[in-house]
PDB file of C-alpha atoms in Angstrom:
ATOM      1  CA  UNK A 278      85.965 115.093 -86.214  1.00 80.00           C
ATOM      2  CA  UNK A 279      87.839 113.939 -83.767  1.00 85.00           C
ATOM      3  CA  UNK A 280      86.395 109.913 -84.010  1.00 91.00           C
ATOM      4  CA  UNK A 281      87.956 110.914 -87.314  1.00 92.00           C
ATOM      5  CA  UNK A 282      91.249 111.955 -86.631  1.00 90.00           C
ATOM      6  CA  UNK A 283      92.138 109.093 -84.287  1.00 91.00           C
ATOM      7  CA  UNK A 284      91.724 106.680 -87.580  1.00 92.00           C
ATOM      8  CA  UNK A 285      94.186 108.284 -89.329  1.00 91.00           C
ATOM      9  CA  UNK A 286      96.386 105.810 -90.340  1.00 90.00           C
ATOM     10  CA  UNK A 287      94.389 103.116 -89.285  1.00 90.00           C
ATOM     11  CA  UNK A 288      91.746 102.333 -91.512  1.00 92.00           C
ATOM     12  CA  UNK A 289      90.258 103.810 -94.381  1.00 95.00           C
ATOM     13  CA  UNK A 290      88.274 106.471 -94.017  1.00 97.00           C
ATOM     14  CA  UNK A 291      84.522 107.930 -96.055  1.00 97.00           C
ATOM     15  CA  UNK A 292      83.461 110.951 -94.044  1.00 97.00           C
ATOM     16  CA  UNK A 293      79.696 112.473 -94.463  1.00 96.00           C
ATOM     17  CA  UNK A 294      77.562 115.383 -93.493  1.00 95.00           C
ATOM     18  CA  UNK A 295      74.729 117.102 -94.775  1.00 93.00           C
ATOM     19  CA  UNK A 296      76.845 120.218 -94.597  1.00 94.00           C
ATOM     20  CA  UNK A 297      79.020 120.380 -97.942  1.00 95.00           C
ATOM     21  CA  UNK A 298      81.277 123.089 -96.258  1.00 94.00           C
ATOM     22  CA  UNK A 299      81.450 120.550 -93.126  1.00 93.00           C
ATOM     23  CA  UNK A 300      85.426 120.289 -92.037  1.00 91.00           C
ATOM     24  CA  UNK A 301      85.408 116.497 -91.553  1.00 92.00           C
ATOM     25  CA  UNK A 302      84.567 115.965 -94.909  1.00 96.00           C
ATOM     26  CA  UNK A 303      87.781 117.597 -95.911  1.00 96.00           C
ATOM     27  CA  UNK A 304      89.526 115.637 -94.181  1.00 94.00           C
ATOM     28  CA  UNK A 305      89.654 112.121 -96.347  1.00 96.00           C
ATOM     29  CA  UNK A 306      90.480 112.963-100.369  1.00 95.00           C
ATOM     30  CA  UNK A 307      87.434 113.672-102.387  1.00 96.00           C
ATOM     31  CA  UNK A 308      86.777 110.095-103.423  1.00 96.00           C
ATOM     32  CA  UNK A 309      85.720 109.767 -99.791  1.00 97.00           C
ATOM     33  CA  UNK A 310      83.236 112.945 -99.612  1.00 97.00           C
ATOM     34  CA  UNK A 311      79.455 111.863 -99.060  1.00 96.00           C
ATOM     35  CA  UNK A 312      76.758 114.883 -98.894  1.00 95.00           C
ATOM     36  CA  UNK A 313      73.525 113.185 -96.207  1.00 94.00           C
ATOM     37  CA  UNK A 314      69.955 113.784 -95.779  1.00 93.00           C
ATOM     38  CA  UNK A 315      68.899 115.074 -92.637  1.00 93.00           C
ATOM     39  CA  UNK A 316      69.367 113.141 -90.101  1.00 91.00           C
ATOM     40  CA  UNK A 317      65.479 113.327 -89.035  1.00 90.00           C
ATOM     41  CA  UNK A 318      64.369 113.232 -92.482  1.00 93.00           C
ATOM     42  CA  UNK A 319      61.519 109.629 -93.366  1.00 93.00           C
ATOM     43  CA  UNK A 320      64.564 107.100 -95.214  1.00 94.00           C
ATOM     44  CA  UNK A 321      67.603 108.521 -93.348  1.00 96.00           C
ATOM     45  CA  UNK A 322      68.824 104.527 -92.850  1.00 97.00           C
ATOM     46  CA  UNK A 323      68.799 103.837 -96.058  1.00 97.00           C
ATOM     47  CA  UNK A 324      69.391 106.429 -97.608  1.00 96.00           C
ATOM     48  CA  UNK A 325      73.025 105.769 -95.386  1.00 97.00           C
ATOM     49  CA  UNK A 326      73.210 102.246 -96.510  1.00 97.00           C
ATOM     50  CA  UNK A 327      72.525 102.288 -99.751  1.00 97.00           C
ATOM     51  CA  UNK A 328      76.141 104.385 -99.442  1.00 96.00           C
ATOM     52  CA  UNK A 329      77.122 101.937 -98.051  1.00 97.00           C
ATOM     53  CA  UNK A 330      76.440  99.287 -99.289  1.00 97.00           C
ATOM     54  CA  UNK A 331      77.835 101.146-103.014  1.00 96.00           C
ATOM     55  CA  UNK A 332      81.523 102.373-101.187  1.00 97.00           C
ATOM     56  CA  UNK A 333      82.660  99.041 -99.215  1.00 97.00           C
ATOM     57  CA  UNK A 334      81.717 100.128 -95.605  1.00 97.00           C
ATOM     58  CA  UNK A 335      83.109  97.581 -92.574  1.00 97.00           C
ATOM     59  CA  UNK A 336      82.428  99.889 -89.975  1.00 98.00           C
ATOM     60  CA  UNK A 337      79.133 103.170 -88.956  1.00 98.00           C
ATOM     61  CA  UNK A 338      80.334 105.744 -87.152  1.00 97.00           C
ATOM     62  CA  UNK A 339      77.238 107.869 -86.087  1.00 97.00           C
ATOM     63  CA  UNK A 340      78.207 111.187 -84.339  1.00 94.00           C
ATOM     64  CA  UNK A 341      74.589 113.172 -84.752  1.00 93.00           C
ATOM     65  CA  UNK A 342      72.116 112.770 -81.749  1.00 94.00           C
ATOM     66  CA  UNK A 343      69.007 112.928 -84.523  1.00 93.00           C
ATOM     67  CA  UNK A 344      70.522 110.506 -86.442  1.00 96.00           C
ATOM     68  CA  UNK A 345      71.241 107.657 -83.734  1.00 97.00           C
ATOM     69  CA  UNK A 346      67.473 106.175 -83.402  1.00 97.00           C
ATOM     70  CA  UNK A 347      67.089 106.143 -87.374  1.00 97.00           C
ATOM     71  CA  UNK A 348      69.433 103.779 -87.606  1.00 98.00           C
ATOM     72  CA  UNK A 349      70.018 101.826 -84.395  1.00 98.00           C
ATOM     73  CA  UNK A 350      66.286 100.284 -86.005  1.00 98.00           C
ATOM     74  CA  UNK A 351      68.264  99.682 -89.435  1.00 98.00           C
ATOM     75  CA  UNK A 352      70.918  98.163 -87.232  1.00 98.00           C
ATOM     76  CA  UNK A 353      69.728  94.405 -88.626  1.00 98.00           C
ATOM     77  CA  UNK A 354      69.538  95.156 -92.162  1.00 98.00           C
ATOM     78  CA  UNK A 355      73.221  96.467 -91.697  1.00 98.00           C
ATOM     79  CA  UNK A 356      74.703  93.620 -89.906  1.00 98.00           C
ATOM     80  CA  UNK A 357      72.572  91.276 -92.564  1.00 98.00           C
ATOM     81  CA  UNK A 358      74.499  94.162 -95.187  1.00 98.00           C
ATOM     82  CA  UNK A 359      78.195  93.412 -93.865  1.00 98.00           C
ATOM     83  CA  UNK A 360      78.151  96.405 -91.907  1.00 98.00           C
ATOM     84  CA  UNK A 361      78.999  97.409 -88.394  1.00 98.00           C
ATOM     85  CA  UNK A 362      76.829  99.590 -86.960  1.00 98.00           C
ATOM     86  CA  UNK A 363      78.688 102.111 -83.812  1.00 98.00           C
ATOM     87  CA  UNK A 364      75.222 102.753 -81.912  1.00 98.00           C
ATOM     88  CA  UNK A 365      73.432 101.395 -78.703  1.00 98.00           C
ATOM     89  CA  UNK A 366      69.857  99.614 -78.846  1.00 98.00           C
ATOM     90  CA  UNK A 367      67.246 102.503 -80.053  1.00 98.00           C
ATOM     91  CA  UNK A 368      65.492 102.001 -76.700  1.00 98.00           C
ATOM     92  CA  UNK A 369      68.618 103.418 -75.037  1.00 98.00           C
ATOM     93  CA  UNK A 370      68.773 105.938 -77.167  1.00 98.00           C
ATOM     94  CA  UNK A 371      65.304 107.667 -76.737  1.00 97.00           C
ATOM     95  CA  UNK A 372      65.889 107.680 -72.839  1.00 98.00           C
ATOM     96  CA  UNK A 373      69.610 109.528 -73.275  1.00 97.00           C
ATOM     97  CA  UNK A 374      67.471 111.855 -76.093  1.00 96.00           C
ATOM     98  CA  UNK A 375      64.940 112.722 -73.736  1.00 96.00           C
ATOM     99  CA  UNK A 376      66.049 113.616 -70.577  1.00 96.00           C
ATOM    100  CA  UNK A 377      63.096 113.775 -68.214  1.00 96.00           C
ATOM    101  CA  UNK A 378      63.107 110.258 -69.526  1.00 97.00           C
ATOM    102  CA  UNK A 379      66.121 109.429 -68.890  1.00 98.00           C
ATOM    103  CA  UNK A 380      66.357 111.087 -64.571  1.00 96.00           C
ATOM    104  CA  UNK A 381      63.340 108.628 -64.615  1.00 96.00           C
ATOM    105  CA  UNK A 382      65.071 105.800 -65.493  1.00 98.00           C
ATOM    106  CA  UNK A 383      68.298 106.195 -63.523  1.00 98.00           C
ATOM    107  CA  UNK A 384      66.381 107.668 -60.372  1.00 96.00           C
ATOM    108  CA  UNK A 385      68.685 104.941 -57.001  1.00 95.00           C
ATOM    109  CA  UNK A 386      70.652 103.845 -59.948  1.00 96.00           C
ATOM    110  CA  UNK A 387      73.167 107.103 -59.463  1.00 97.00           C
ATOM    111  CA  UNK A 388      72.996 110.502 -58.025  1.00 96.00           C
ATOM    112  CA  UNK A 389      70.841 113.118 -59.460  1.00 96.00           C
ATOM    113  CA  UNK A 390      69.945 116.744 -59.241  1.00 94.00           C
ATOM    114  CA  UNK A 391      66.514 117.488 -58.262  1.00 92.00           C
ATOM    115  CA  UNK A 392      64.557 117.347 -61.692  1.00 93.00           C
ATOM    116  CA  UNK A 393      60.642 118.778 -61.668  1.00 91.00           C
ATOM    117  CA  UNK A 394      58.841 118.824 -64.840  1.00 92.00           C
ATOM    118  CA  UNK A 395      57.912 122.695 -65.604  1.00 90.00           C
ATOM    119  CA  UNK A 396      53.636 123.092 -65.518  1.00 87.00           C
ATOM    120  CA  UNK A 397      53.271 120.053 -63.465  1.00 82.00           C
ATOM    121  CA  UNK A 398      52.157 120.192 -59.730  1.00 77.00           C
ATOM    122  CA  UNK A 399      54.713 120.557 -57.346  1.00 68.00           C
ATOM    123  CA  UNK A 400      57.395 122.271 -59.791  1.00 67.00           C
ATOM    124  CA  UNK A 401      57.622 125.346 -58.818  1.00 73.00           C
ATOM    125  CA  UNK A 402      60.794 124.873 -56.441  1.00 77.00           C
ATOM    126  CA  UNK A 403      63.312 121.985 -56.709  1.00 79.00           C
ATOM    127  CA  UNK A 404      64.730 121.355 -53.948  1.00 80.00           C
ATOM    128  CA  UNK A 405      68.459 123.785 -52.596  1.00 79.00           C
ATOM    129  CA  UNK A 406      65.771 126.548 -53.922  1.00 86.00           C
ATOM    130  CA  UNK A 407      66.379 129.467 -56.396  1.00 91.00           C
ATOM    131  CA  UNK A 408      68.686 130.063 -58.939  1.00 92.00           C
ATOM    132  CA  UNK A 409      67.746 126.782 -60.026  1.00 91.00           C
ATOM    133  CA  UNK A 410      68.229 125.243 -64.109  1.00 92.00           C
ATOM    134  CA  UNK A 411      65.441 125.161 -67.005  1.00 92.00           C
ATOM    135  CA  UNK A 412      66.289 123.949 -70.353  1.00 93.00           C
ATOM    136  CA  UNK A 413      63.775 121.485 -72.500  1.00 94.00           C
ATOM    137  CA  UNK A 414      63.693 118.199 -72.598  1.00 93.00           C
ATOM    138  CA  UNK A 415      65.565 117.103 -75.151  1.00 90.00           C
ATOM    139  CA  UNK A 416      68.060 118.619 -77.514  1.00 80.00           C
ATOM    140  CA  UNK A 417      71.602 119.400 -77.236  1.00 72.00           C
ATOM    141  CA  UNK A 418      74.769 121.499 -76.449  1.00 67.00           C
ATOM    142  CA  UNK A 419      72.974 124.800 -74.235  1.00 71.00           C
ATOM    143  CA  UNK A 420      70.098 125.838 -77.121  1.00 79.00           C
ATOM    144  CA  UNK A 421      67.446 126.901 -74.961  1.00 81.00           C
ATOM    145  CA  UNK A 422      68.326 126.519 -71.169  1.00 90.00           C
ATOM    146  CA  UNK A 423      68.405 129.511 -69.273  1.00 90.00           C
ATOM    147  CA  UNK A 424      68.659 130.388 -65.468  1.00 92.00           C
ATOM    148  CA  UNK A 425      66.275 130.968 -62.878  1.00 91.00           C
ATOM    149  CA  UNK A 426      65.970 133.004 -59.947  1.00 91.00           C
ATOM    150  CA  UNK A 427      62.510 133.162 -58.663  1.00 91.00           C
ATOM    151  CA  UNK A 428      58.848 131.121 -59.439  1.00 89.00           C
ATOM    152  CA  UNK A 429      57.351 134.101 -60.349  1.00 89.00           C
ATOM    153  CA  UNK A 430      59.798 133.504 -63.888  1.00 89.00           C
ATOM    154  CA  UNK A 431      58.573 129.869 -64.943  1.00 89.00           C
ATOM    155  CA  UNK A 432      55.262 131.123 -66.033  1.00 88.00           C
ATOM    156  CA  UNK A 433      57.204 132.726 -68.988  1.00 89.00           C
ATOM    157  CA  UNK A 434      58.462 129.100 -69.859  1.00 90.00           C
ATOM    158  CA  UNK A 435      56.617 125.782 -72.188  1.00 90.00           C
ATOM    159  CA  UNK A 436      53.874 124.623 -69.583  1.00 89.00           C
ATOM    160  CA  UNK A 437      53.464 121.619 -71.779  1.00 90.00           C
ATOM    161  CA  UNK A 438      55.919 119.380 -69.686  1.00 87.00           C
ATOM    162  CA  UNK A 439      58.394 119.694 -72.324  1.00 90.00           C
ATOM    163  CA  UNK A 440      61.090 121.963 -70.115  1.00 93.00           C
ATOM    164  CA  UNK A 441      62.540 120.415 -67.169  1.00 92.00           C
ATOM    165  CA  UNK A 442      63.654 122.074 -63.840  1.00 92.00           C
ATOM    166  CA  UNK A 443      66.632 121.381 -62.594  1.00 92.00           C
ATOM    167  CA  UNK A 444      68.713 121.611 -59.050  1.00 92.00           C
ATOM    168  CA  UNK A 445      71.595 124.452 -59.777  1.00 92.00           C
ATOM    169  CA  UNK A 446      74.377 122.741 -59.312  1.00 93.00           C
ATOM    170  CA  UNK A 447      77.492 125.463 -58.572  1.00 93.00           C
ATOM    171  CA  UNK A 448      80.480 122.910 -58.703  1.00 93.00           C
ATOM    172  CA  UNK A 449      82.816 121.512 -61.306  1.00 93.00           C
ATOM    173  CA  UNK A 450      81.472 119.906 -64.712  1.00 93.00           C
ATOM    174  CA  UNK A 451      82.782 117.297 -65.913  1.00 96.00           C
ATOM    175  CA  UNK A 452      82.035 114.704 -68.504  1.00 96.00           C
ATOM    176  CA  UNK A 453      83.547 110.765 -68.569  1.00 98.00           C
ATOM    177  CA  UNK A 454      84.332 109.599 -72.134  1.00 98.00           C
ATOM    178  CA  UNK A 455      83.059 105.462 -71.851  1.00 98.00           C
ATOM    179  CA  UNK A 456      83.771 102.191 -74.438  1.00 98.00           C
ATOM    180  CA  UNK A 457      81.875  99.648 -73.787  1.00 98.00           C
ATOM    181  CA  UNK A 458      82.173  96.417 -75.918  1.00 95.00           C
ATOM    182  CA  UNK A 459      79.561  95.411 -77.624  1.00 91.00           C
ATOM    183  CA  UNK A 460      78.104  93.383 -74.487  1.00 92.00           C
ATOM    184  CA  UNK A 461      78.201  96.353 -72.527  1.00 94.00           C
ATOM    185  CA  UNK A 462      80.919  95.661 -70.497  1.00 96.00           C
ATOM    186  CA  UNK A 463      82.542  99.353 -69.568  1.00 98.00           C
ATOM    187  CA  UNK A 464      86.727  98.689 -70.823  1.00 98.00           C
ATOM    188  CA  UNK A 465      87.491 102.497 -70.235  1.00 98.00           C
ATOM    189  CA  UNK A 466      86.345 104.948 -68.104  1.00 98.00           C
ATOM    190  CA  UNK A 467      88.113 109.153 -68.821  1.00 98.00           C
ATOM    191  CA  UNK A 468      87.411 111.670 -66.433  1.00 98.00           C
ATOM    192  CA  UNK A 469      88.325 115.253 -67.726  1.00 96.00           C
ATOM    193  CA  UNK A 470      87.772 118.622 -66.746  1.00 94.00           C
ATOM    194  CA  UNK A 471      85.537 121.140 -68.762  1.00 87.00           C
ATOM    195  CA  UNK A 472      88.073 123.750 -67.811  1.00 85.00           C
ATOM    196  CA  UNK A 473      86.987 126.364 -70.209  1.00 85.00           C
ATOM    197  CA  UNK A 474      85.078 126.414 -73.252  1.00 79.00           C
ATOM    198  CA  UNK A 475      84.139 127.968 -76.029  1.00 77.00           C
ATOM    199  CA  UNK A 476      80.127 128.245 -77.590  1.00 69.00           C
ATOM    200  CA  UNK A 477      80.671 125.213 -75.412  1.00 70.00           C
ATOM    201  CA  UNK A 478      83.319 123.109 -76.549  1.00 78.00           C
ATOM    202  CA  UNK A 479      86.529 122.123 -74.361  1.00 81.00           C
ATOM    203  CA  UNK A 480      89.432 124.364 -75.340  1.00 83.00           C
ATOM    204  CA  UNK A 481      91.482 123.604 -72.248  1.00 87.00           C
ATOM    205  CA  UNK A 482      90.377 120.519 -69.537  1.00 90.00           C
ATOM    206  CA  UNK A 483      92.497 118.081 -68.145  1.00 95.00           C
ATOM    207  CA  UNK A 484      92.063 114.342 -67.553  1.00 96.00           C
ATOM    208  CA  UNK A 485      91.617 113.100 -64.332  1.00 97.00           C
ATOM    209  CA  UNK A 486      91.965 109.441 -61.748  1.00 97.00           C
ATOM    210  CA  UNK A 487      88.581 110.097 -59.933  1.00 97.00           C
ATOM    211  CA  UNK A 488      87.474 106.673 -59.646  1.00 97.00           C
ATOM    212  CA  UNK A 489      84.371 108.001 -57.900  1.00 97.00           C
ATOM    213  CA  UNK A 490      83.265 109.881 -61.555  1.00 97.00           C
ATOM    214  CA  UNK A 491      84.490 106.964 -63.555  1.00 98.00           C
ATOM    215  CA  UNK A 492      82.153 104.758 -61.103  1.00 98.00           C
ATOM    216  CA  UNK A 493      79.474 107.578 -61.654  1.00 98.00           C
ATOM    217  CA  UNK A 494      78.967 106.774 -65.274  1.00 98.00           C
ATOM    218  CA  UNK A 495      79.857 102.493 -65.073  1.00 98.00           C
ATOM    219  CA  UNK A 496      76.333 102.722 -63.190  1.00 98.00           C
ATOM    220  CA  UNK A 497      74.605 105.345 -65.465  1.00 98.00           C
ATOM    221  CA  UNK A 498      76.008 102.944 -68.735  1.00 98.00           C
ATOM    222  CA  UNK A 499      74.436  99.724 -66.834  1.00 97.00           C
ATOM    223  CA  UNK A 500      71.557 101.464 -65.905  1.00 98.00           C
ATOM    224  CA  UNK A 501      70.701 102.111 -69.564  1.00 98.00           C
ATOM    225  CA  UNK A 502      71.938  99.127 -71.342  1.00 98.00           C
ATOM    226  CA  UNK A 503      74.558 100.876 -73.304  1.00 98.00           C
ATOM    227  CA  UNK A 504      77.075 100.611 -76.374  1.00 97.00           C
ATOM    228  CA  UNK A 505      80.383 101.746 -78.216  1.00 97.00           C
ATOM    229  CA  UNK A 506      81.925 104.541 -77.905  1.00 98.00           C
ATOM    230  CA  UNK A 507      79.488 108.238 -75.791  1.00 97.00           C
ATOM    231  CA  UNK A 508      79.959 110.381 -72.681  1.00 96.00           C
ATOM    232  CA  UNK A 509      77.863 111.056 -69.805  1.00 98.00           C
ATOM    233  CA  UNK A 510      78.320 114.124 -68.194  1.00 96.00           C
ATOM    234  CA  UNK A 511      78.268 115.135 -64.392  1.00 97.00           C
ATOM    235  CA  UNK A 512      78.669 118.367 -61.913  1.00 96.00           C
ATOM    236  CA  UNK A 513      79.225 118.505 -58.796  1.00 95.00           C
ATOM    237  CA  UNK A 514      77.078 119.695 -55.699  1.00 91.00           C
ATOM    238  CA  UNK A 515      77.689 122.681 -53.551  1.00 87.00           C
ATOM    239  CA  UNK A 516      79.409 120.127 -51.441  1.00 90.00           C
ATOM    240  CA  UNK A 517      81.849 119.178 -53.559  1.00 92.00           C
ATOM    241  CA  UNK A 518      78.996 115.846 -54.211  1.00 95.00           C
ATOM    242  CA  UNK A 519      79.010 114.692 -58.436  1.00 97.00           C
ATOM    243  CA  UNK A 520      75.712 114.482 -59.905  1.00 97.00           C
ATOM    244  CA  UNK A 521      73.495 113.142 -63.469  1.00 97.00           C
ATOM    245  CA  UNK A 522      72.772 115.878 -65.776  1.00 95.00           C
ATOM    246  CA  UNK A 523      72.615 114.682 -69.187  1.00 95.00           C
ATOM    247  CA  UNK A 524      73.684 111.171 -71.678  1.00 97.00           C
ATOM    248  CA  UNK A 525      75.403 112.026 -74.889  1.00 96.00           C
ATOM    249  CA  UNK A 526      75.062 108.424 -76.430  1.00 97.00           C
ATOM    250  CA  UNK A 527      76.965 108.577 -79.407  1.00 96.00           C
ATOM    251  CA  UNK A 528      81.460 109.529 -79.619  1.00 95.00           C
ATOM    252  CA  UNK A 529      81.818 113.112 -78.058  1.00 92.00           C
ATOM    253  CA  UNK A 530      82.971 115.876 -79.166  1.00 86.00           C
ATOM    254  CA  UNK A 531      86.122 115.994 -77.304  1.00 86.00           C
ATOM    255  CA  UNK A 532      87.101 112.657 -78.288  1.00 89.00           C
ATOM    256  CA  UNK A 533      90.999 114.171 -78.619  1.00 90.00           C
ATOM    257  CA  UNK A 534      91.740 114.212 -74.743  1.00 92.00           C
ATOM    258  CA  UNK A 535      91.077 111.139 -73.890  1.00 95.00           C
ATOM    259  CA  UNK A 536      92.928 110.160 -76.529  1.00 95.00           C
ATOM    260  CA  UNK A 537      95.970 111.736 -75.309  1.00 94.00           C
ATOM    261  CA  UNK A 538      95.614 110.463 -72.046  1.00 96.00           C
ATOM    262  CA  UNK A 539      96.237 107.298 -72.816  1.00 97.00           C
ATOM    263  CA  UNK A 540      92.827 105.856 -74.301  1.00 97.00           C
ATOM    264  CA  UNK A 541      91.870 105.431 -78.026  1.00 97.00           C
ATOM    265  CA  UNK A 542      88.479 104.954 -78.113  1.00 97.00           C
ATOM    266  CA  UNK A 543      87.773 105.475 -81.682  1.00 96.00           C
ATOM    267  CA  UNK A 544      90.591 103.254 -82.739  1.00 97.00           C
ATOM    268  CA  UNK A 545      89.264 100.056 -80.028  1.00 97.00           C
ATOM    269  CA  UNK A 546      86.020 100.867 -81.063  1.00 97.00           C
ATOM    270  CA  UNK A 547      85.966 100.034 -84.522  1.00 97.00           C
ATOM    271  CA  UNK A 548      88.521  96.467 -84.036  1.00 96.00           C
ATOM    272  CA  UNK A 549      85.692  95.610 -81.900  1.00 96.00           C
ATOM    273  CA  UNK A 550      83.210  95.917 -83.984  1.00 96.00           C
ATOM    274  CA  UNK A 551      85.940  93.805 -86.360  1.00 95.00           C
ATOM    275  CA  UNK A 552      86.023  90.882 -84.251  1.00 94.00           C
ATOM    276  CA  UNK A 553      88.466  91.662 -82.555  1.00 95.00           C
ATOM    277  CA  UNK A 554      88.719  91.310 -78.326  1.00 94.00           C
ATOM    278  CA  UNK A 555      88.877  94.237 -75.816  1.00 95.00           C
ATOM    279  CA  UNK A 556      90.675  94.502 -72.855  1.00 96.00           C
ATOM    280  CA  UNK A 557      89.795  93.673 -69.438  1.00 96.00           C
ATOM    281  CA  UNK A 558      90.806  97.783 -68.310  1.00 97.00           C
ATOM    282  CA  UNK A 559      91.962 100.170 -69.687  1.00 97.00           C
ATOM    283  CA  UNK A 560      94.036 102.633 -68.113  1.00 97.00           C
ATOM    284  CA  UNK A 561      94.786 106.086 -69.057  1.00 97.00           C
ATOM    285  CA  UNK A 562      97.043 108.680 -67.181  1.00 97.00           C
ATOM    286  CA  UNK A 563      95.978 112.214 -65.737  1.00 97.00           C
ATOM    287  CA  UNK A 564      97.471 115.207 -68.473  1.00 95.00           C
ATOM    288  CA  UNK A 565      96.220 118.522 -69.846  1.00 94.00           C
ATOM    289  CA  UNK A 566      94.904 119.255 -73.507  1.00 88.00           C
ATOM    290  CA  UNK A 567      94.663 122.786 -74.464  1.00 90.00           C
ATOM    291  CA  UNK A 568      92.869 123.398 -77.938  1.00 85.00           C
ATOM    292  CA  UNK A 569      92.719 124.791 -80.870  1.00 84.00           C
ATOM    293  CA  UNK A 570      90.961 125.632 -84.318  1.00 81.00           C
ATOM    294  CA  UNK A 571      93.653 123.764 -86.805  1.00 83.00           C
ATOM    295  CA  UNK A 572      92.632 124.948 -90.232  1.00 88.00           C
ATOM    296  CA  UNK A 573      92.279 122.737 -93.759  1.00 89.00           C
ATOM    297  CA  UNK A 574      93.762 124.431 -96.549  1.00 91.00           C
ATOM    298  CA  UNK A 575      91.793 123.471-100.616  1.00 92.00           C
ATOM    299  CA  UNK A 576      91.902 124.678-103.907  1.00 93.00           C
ATOM    300  CA  UNK A 577      88.237 126.836-104.039  1.00 94.00           C
ATOM    301  CA  UNK A 578      87.348 124.148-106.603  1.00 94.00           C
ATOM    302  CA  UNK A 579      87.295 121.324-104.043  1.00 94.00           C
ATOM    303  CA  UNK A 580      85.096 123.627-101.662  1.00 94.00           C
ATOM    304  CA  UNK A 581      81.403 121.130-101.933  1.00 94.00           C
ATOM    305  CA  UNK A 582      83.287 119.270-104.155  1.00 95.00           C
ATOM    306  CA  UNK A 583      82.242 115.578-102.619  1.00 95.00           C
ATOM    307  CA  UNK A 584      82.428 112.634-104.093  1.00 95.00           C
ATOM    308  CA  UNK A 585      78.949 111.435-103.967  1.00 95.00           C
ATOM    309  CA  UNK A 586      76.182 113.370-103.700  1.00 93.00           C
ATOM    310  CA  UNK A 587      73.220 111.102-105.228  1.00 92.00           C
ATOM    311  CA  UNK A 588      71.547 110.604-100.718  1.00 90.00           C
ATOM    312  CA  UNK A 589      71.941 114.079-100.104  1.00 84.00           C
ATOM    313  CA  UNK A 590      68.056 115.673-100.116  1.00 60.00           C
ATOM    314  CA  UNK A 591      69.321 119.207 -99.492  1.00 47.00           C
ATOM    315  CA  UNK A 592      72.561 119.500-100.589  1.00 40.00           C
ATOM    316  CA  UNK A 593      73.304 122.999 -98.205  1.00 41.00           C
ATOM    317  CA  UNK A 594      71.167 122.292 -96.326  1.00 44.00           C
ATOM    318  CA  UNK A 595      72.740 123.217 -91.830  1.00 47.00           C
ATOM    319  CA  UNK A 596      71.879 121.214 -88.992  1.00 50.00           C
ATOM    320  CA  UNK A 597      71.872 118.104 -86.624  1.00 57.00           C
ATOM    321  CA  UNK A 598      75.305 118.628 -86.523  1.00 55.00           C
ATOM    322  CA  UNK A 599      77.552 116.465 -83.679  1.00 52.00           C
ATOM    323  CA  UNK A 600      76.679 119.313 -80.601  1.00 51.00           C
ATOM    324  CA  UNK A 601      80.300 119.648 -78.501  1.00 58.00           C
ATOM    325  CA  UNK A 602      81.011 117.191 -75.306  1.00 63.00           C
TER     326      UNK A 602
END
């Protein structure tokens, strides 16, 4: 929704979701609302392409992890149809969406917490000891993450290589929003402190001028070959040194803080896809933001009323929603 709101008045906006109650759908008129199949469904990219052709869409901005790889593999078909997709190369996405592959790819390029596979030799005690953090290799948000206080607790976790054991970082957590041009050159890297969260969503935060964090995020993006608008999450250790936690290779849910700090990443990203030259660098200013829920008030008959439902495999389905960052 942050990305969609930022483009208000700058572009003709369409919204698509698999849930007819998705709030973002109601930021646009009925004729501009679409229902989609789940991002992991067979034929998902083809369904989205048909919608783009039917509605003469110029730029497609995916915001859900589950749909990114499928769209990246189909980007040539979208280009041939005149649709520019804000998405990184498929290989870079697959690396980001697997936290073990991410750690391996970034080893030696940026600072990382000690990371091991649960069930592998030597995984019983991470560097720094316990407590440690166990998390699934794949997935978004905080789902499946547990704090492990002793080695014997690892027995209760999957031993098949699907879980990581990671050094516990007790310091401040930051999200760094990054904007690149179409060639991957970083144009802006904006750190924001996650001062208060509610169900994983930032509700109070500060945008700060922290060159070390911006540099860590830029090194990560260059190492992985990412493109567009994305989010790098880091956290400080006991000595106050930041290390890479994960990469969200899509526009983050906290984008409004970065826009408020003077870096309108959504508008610049769309403009760049349409051929507008990017500046050498876009500076941000320090600011603080407190976020709150905003109601979209509708007539009862309008809830669930879509302009295009022909590509929806399961109307009313839940899941594949944007993860906060």
